[in-house]
PDB file of C-alpha atoms in Angstrom:
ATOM      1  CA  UNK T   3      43.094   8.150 -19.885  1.00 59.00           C
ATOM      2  CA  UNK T   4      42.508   6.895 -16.683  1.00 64.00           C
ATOM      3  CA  UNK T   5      41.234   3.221 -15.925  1.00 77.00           C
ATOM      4  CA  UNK T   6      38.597   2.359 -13.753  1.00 82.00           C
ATOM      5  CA  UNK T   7      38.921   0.403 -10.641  1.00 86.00           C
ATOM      6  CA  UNK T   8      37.726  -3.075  -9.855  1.00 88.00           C
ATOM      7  CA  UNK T   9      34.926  -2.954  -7.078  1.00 90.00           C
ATOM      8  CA  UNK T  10      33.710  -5.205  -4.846  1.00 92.00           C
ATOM      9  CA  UNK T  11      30.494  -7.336  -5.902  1.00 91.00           C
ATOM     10  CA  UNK T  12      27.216  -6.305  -4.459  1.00 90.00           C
ATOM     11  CA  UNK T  13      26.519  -9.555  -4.188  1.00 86.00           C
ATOM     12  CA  UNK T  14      26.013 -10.449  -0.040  1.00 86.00           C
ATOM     13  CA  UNK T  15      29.184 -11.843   1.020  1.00 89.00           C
ATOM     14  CA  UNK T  16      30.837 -12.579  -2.174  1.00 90.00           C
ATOM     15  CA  UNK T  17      34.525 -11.721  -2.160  1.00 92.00           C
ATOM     16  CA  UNK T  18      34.850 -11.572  -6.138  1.00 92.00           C
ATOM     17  CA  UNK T  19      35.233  -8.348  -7.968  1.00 92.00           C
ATOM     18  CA  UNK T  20      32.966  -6.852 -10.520  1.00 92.00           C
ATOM     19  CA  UNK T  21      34.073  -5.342 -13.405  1.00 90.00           C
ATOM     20  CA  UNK T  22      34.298  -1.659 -14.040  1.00 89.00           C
ATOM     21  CA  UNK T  23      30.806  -0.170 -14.454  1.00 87.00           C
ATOM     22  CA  UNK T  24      28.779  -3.468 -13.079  1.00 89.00           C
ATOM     23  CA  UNK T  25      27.751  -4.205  -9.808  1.00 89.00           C
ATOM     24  CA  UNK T  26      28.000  -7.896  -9.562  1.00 90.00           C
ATOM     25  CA  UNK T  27      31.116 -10.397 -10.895  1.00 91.00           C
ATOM     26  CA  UNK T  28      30.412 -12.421 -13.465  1.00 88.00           C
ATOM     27  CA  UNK T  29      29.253 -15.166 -11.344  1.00 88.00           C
ATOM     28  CA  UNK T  30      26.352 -13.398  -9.664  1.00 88.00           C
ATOM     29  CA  UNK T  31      25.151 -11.448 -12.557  1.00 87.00           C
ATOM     30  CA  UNK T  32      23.637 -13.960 -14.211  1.00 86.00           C
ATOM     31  CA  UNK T  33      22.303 -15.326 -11.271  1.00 84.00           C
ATOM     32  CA  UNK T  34      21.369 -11.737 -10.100  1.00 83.00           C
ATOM     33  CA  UNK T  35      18.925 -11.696 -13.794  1.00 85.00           C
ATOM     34  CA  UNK T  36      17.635 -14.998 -12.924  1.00 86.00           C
ATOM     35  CA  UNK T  37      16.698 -13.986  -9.421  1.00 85.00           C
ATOM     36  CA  UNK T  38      14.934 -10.459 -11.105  1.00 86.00           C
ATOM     37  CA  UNK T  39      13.021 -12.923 -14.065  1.00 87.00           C
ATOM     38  CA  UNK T  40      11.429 -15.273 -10.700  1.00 87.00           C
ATOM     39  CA  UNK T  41      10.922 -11.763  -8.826  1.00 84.00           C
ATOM     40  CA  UNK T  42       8.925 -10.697 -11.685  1.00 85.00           C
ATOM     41  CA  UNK T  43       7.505 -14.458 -12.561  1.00 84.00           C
ATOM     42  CA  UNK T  44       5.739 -14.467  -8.272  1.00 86.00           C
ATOM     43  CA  UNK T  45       4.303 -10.839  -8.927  1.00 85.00           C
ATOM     44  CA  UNK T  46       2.612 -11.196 -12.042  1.00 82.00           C
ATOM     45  CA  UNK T  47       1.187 -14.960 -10.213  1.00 85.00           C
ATOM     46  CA  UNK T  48       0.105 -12.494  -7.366  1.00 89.00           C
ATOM     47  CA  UNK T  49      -1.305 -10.046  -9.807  1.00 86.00           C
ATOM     48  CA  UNK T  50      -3.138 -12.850 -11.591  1.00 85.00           C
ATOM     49  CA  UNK T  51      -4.244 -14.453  -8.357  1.00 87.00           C
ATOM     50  CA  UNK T  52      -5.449 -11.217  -6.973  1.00 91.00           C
ATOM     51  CA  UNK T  53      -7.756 -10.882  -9.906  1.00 91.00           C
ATOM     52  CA  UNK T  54      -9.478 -14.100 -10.230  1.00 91.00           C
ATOM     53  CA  UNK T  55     -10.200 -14.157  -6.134  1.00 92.00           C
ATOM     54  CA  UNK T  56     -11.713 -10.699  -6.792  1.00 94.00           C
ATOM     55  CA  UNK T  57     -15.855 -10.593  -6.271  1.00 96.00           C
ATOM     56  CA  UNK T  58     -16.332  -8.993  -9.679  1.00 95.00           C
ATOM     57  CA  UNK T  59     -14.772 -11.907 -11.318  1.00 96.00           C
ATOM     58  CA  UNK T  60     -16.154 -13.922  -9.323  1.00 96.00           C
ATOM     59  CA  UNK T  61     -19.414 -12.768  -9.955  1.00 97.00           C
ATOM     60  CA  UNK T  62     -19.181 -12.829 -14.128  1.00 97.00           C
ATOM     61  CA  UNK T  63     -17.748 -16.557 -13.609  1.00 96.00           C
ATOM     62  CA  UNK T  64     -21.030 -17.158 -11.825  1.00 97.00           C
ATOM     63  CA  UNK T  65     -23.467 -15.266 -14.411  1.00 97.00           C
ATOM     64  CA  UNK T  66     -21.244 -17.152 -17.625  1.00 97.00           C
ATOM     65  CA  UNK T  67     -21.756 -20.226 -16.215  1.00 97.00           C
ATOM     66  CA  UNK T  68     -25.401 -19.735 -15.203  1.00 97.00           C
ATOM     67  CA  UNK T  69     -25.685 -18.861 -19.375  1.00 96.00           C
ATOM     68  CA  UNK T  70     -23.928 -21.448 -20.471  1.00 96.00           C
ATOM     69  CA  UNK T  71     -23.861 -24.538 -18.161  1.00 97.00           C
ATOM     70  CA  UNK T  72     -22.677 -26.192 -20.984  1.00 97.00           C
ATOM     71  CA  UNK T  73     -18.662 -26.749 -21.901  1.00 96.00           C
ATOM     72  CA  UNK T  74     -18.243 -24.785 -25.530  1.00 96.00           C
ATOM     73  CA  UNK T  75     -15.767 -27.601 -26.603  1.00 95.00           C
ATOM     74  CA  UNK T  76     -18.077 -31.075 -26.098  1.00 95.00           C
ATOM     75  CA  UNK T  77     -21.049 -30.385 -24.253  1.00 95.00           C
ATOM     76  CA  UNK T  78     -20.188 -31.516 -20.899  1.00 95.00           C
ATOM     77  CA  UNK T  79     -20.887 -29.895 -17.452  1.00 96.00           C
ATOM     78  CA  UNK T  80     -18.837 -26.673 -18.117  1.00 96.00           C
ATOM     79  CA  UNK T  81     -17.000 -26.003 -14.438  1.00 95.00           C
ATOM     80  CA  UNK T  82     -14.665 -23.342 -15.827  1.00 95.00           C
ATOM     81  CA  UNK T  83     -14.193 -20.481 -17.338  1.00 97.00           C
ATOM     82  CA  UNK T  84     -11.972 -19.783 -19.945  1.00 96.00           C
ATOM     83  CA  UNK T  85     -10.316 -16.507 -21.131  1.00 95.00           C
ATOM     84  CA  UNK T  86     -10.596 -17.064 -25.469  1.00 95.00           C
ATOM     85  CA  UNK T  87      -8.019 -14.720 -25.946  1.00 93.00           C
ATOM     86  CA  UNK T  88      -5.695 -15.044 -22.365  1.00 89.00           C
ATOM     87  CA  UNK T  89      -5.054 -11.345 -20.635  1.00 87.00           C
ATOM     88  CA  UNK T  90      -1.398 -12.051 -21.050  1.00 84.00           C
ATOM     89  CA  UNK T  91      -1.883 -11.882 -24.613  1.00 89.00           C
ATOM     90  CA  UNK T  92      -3.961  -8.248 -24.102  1.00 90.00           C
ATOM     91  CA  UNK T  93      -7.390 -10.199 -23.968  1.00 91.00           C
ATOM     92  CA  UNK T  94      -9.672  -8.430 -21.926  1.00 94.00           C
ATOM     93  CA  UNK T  95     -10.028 -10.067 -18.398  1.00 94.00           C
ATOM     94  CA  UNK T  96     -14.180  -8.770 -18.028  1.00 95.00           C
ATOM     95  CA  UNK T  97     -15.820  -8.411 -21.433  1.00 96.00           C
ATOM     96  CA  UNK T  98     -18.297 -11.150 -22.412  1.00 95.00           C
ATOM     97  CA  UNK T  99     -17.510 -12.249 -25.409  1.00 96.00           C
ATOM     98  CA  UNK T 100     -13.659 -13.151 -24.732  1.00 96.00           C
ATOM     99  CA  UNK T 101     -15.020 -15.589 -21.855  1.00 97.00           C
ATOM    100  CA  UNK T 102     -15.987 -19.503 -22.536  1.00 97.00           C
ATOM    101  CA  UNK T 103     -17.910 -22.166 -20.553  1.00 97.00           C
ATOM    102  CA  UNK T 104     -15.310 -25.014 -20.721  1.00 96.00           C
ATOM    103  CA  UNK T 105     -15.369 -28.531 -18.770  1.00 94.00           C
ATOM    104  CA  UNK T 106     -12.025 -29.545 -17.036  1.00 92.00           C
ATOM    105  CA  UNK T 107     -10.623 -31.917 -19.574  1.00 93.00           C
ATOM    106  CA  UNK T 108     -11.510 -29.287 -22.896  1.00 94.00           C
ATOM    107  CA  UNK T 109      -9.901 -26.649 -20.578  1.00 93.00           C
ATOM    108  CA  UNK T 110      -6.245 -29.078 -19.960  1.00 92.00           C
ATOM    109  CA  UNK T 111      -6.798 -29.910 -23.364  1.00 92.00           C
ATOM    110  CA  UNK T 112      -6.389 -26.048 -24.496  1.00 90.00           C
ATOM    111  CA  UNK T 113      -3.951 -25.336 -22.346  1.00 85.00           C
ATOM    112  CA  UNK T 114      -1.380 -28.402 -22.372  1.00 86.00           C
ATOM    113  CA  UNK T 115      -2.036 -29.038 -25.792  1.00 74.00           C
ATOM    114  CA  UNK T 116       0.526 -26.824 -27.800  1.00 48.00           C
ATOM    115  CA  UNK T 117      -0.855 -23.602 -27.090  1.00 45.00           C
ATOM    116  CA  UNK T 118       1.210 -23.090 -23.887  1.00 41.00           C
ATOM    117  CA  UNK T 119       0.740 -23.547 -20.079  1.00 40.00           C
ATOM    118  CA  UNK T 120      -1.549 -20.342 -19.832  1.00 42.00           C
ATOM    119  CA  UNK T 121      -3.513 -20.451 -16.290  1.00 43.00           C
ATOM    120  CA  UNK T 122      -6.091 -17.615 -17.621  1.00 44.00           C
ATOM    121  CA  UNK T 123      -9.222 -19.523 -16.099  1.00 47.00           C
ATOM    122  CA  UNK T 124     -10.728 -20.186 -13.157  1.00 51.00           C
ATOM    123  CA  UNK T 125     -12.169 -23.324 -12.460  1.00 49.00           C
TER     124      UNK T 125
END
């Protein structure tokens, strides 16, 4: 049975070859995944930022803070508001009762405090 050849990397300007059946040498296919994980890190922060600029969130964010003025946590001047259940996690971005009046330090508190670095608010 015949072996397959060597090609060249598809990396731009790299004068390594890949191995047979893979597109990149070893060197630049892990840095070729890393390079797809940031690709799809920026679109899903360009997703996310196209959302919470949008006037119907912006819009609910007014009317949940016109209801509740008041931060959920401690009963401060609520400037934010929270996602309860963060759309990353398949909370629902627009309904009500997922949503939470939260002042700036309960808010960091929530979200630096063990239960990740989740941006789902807008303050």
């Amino acid at each position: 049975m015949p072996t397959r050849l060597k090609k060249p990397c598809a990396y731009p300007l790299c004068p390594e070859l890949a191995a047979p059946g893979e597109r990149y040498c070893s060197k630049h296919r892990t840095a070729r995944r890393q390079e797809d994980r940031e690709y799809k890190r920026r679109r899903a922060d360009k997703e996310e930022q196209a959302f919470y600029t949008s006037e119907r969130w912006r819009r609910l964010r007014k009317w949940k803070l016109m209801q509740n003025p008041l931060c959920e946590e401690c009963g401060a001047l609520a400037q934010i508001v929270d996602h309860i259940k963060p759309i990353k996690e398949g909370g629902d971005p627009m309904l009500i009762d997922n949503l939470q009046s939260l002042c700036i330090a309960c808010h960091n508190r929530k979200h630096m405090g063990g239960r990740g670095k989740s941006s789902e608010a807008d303050g």
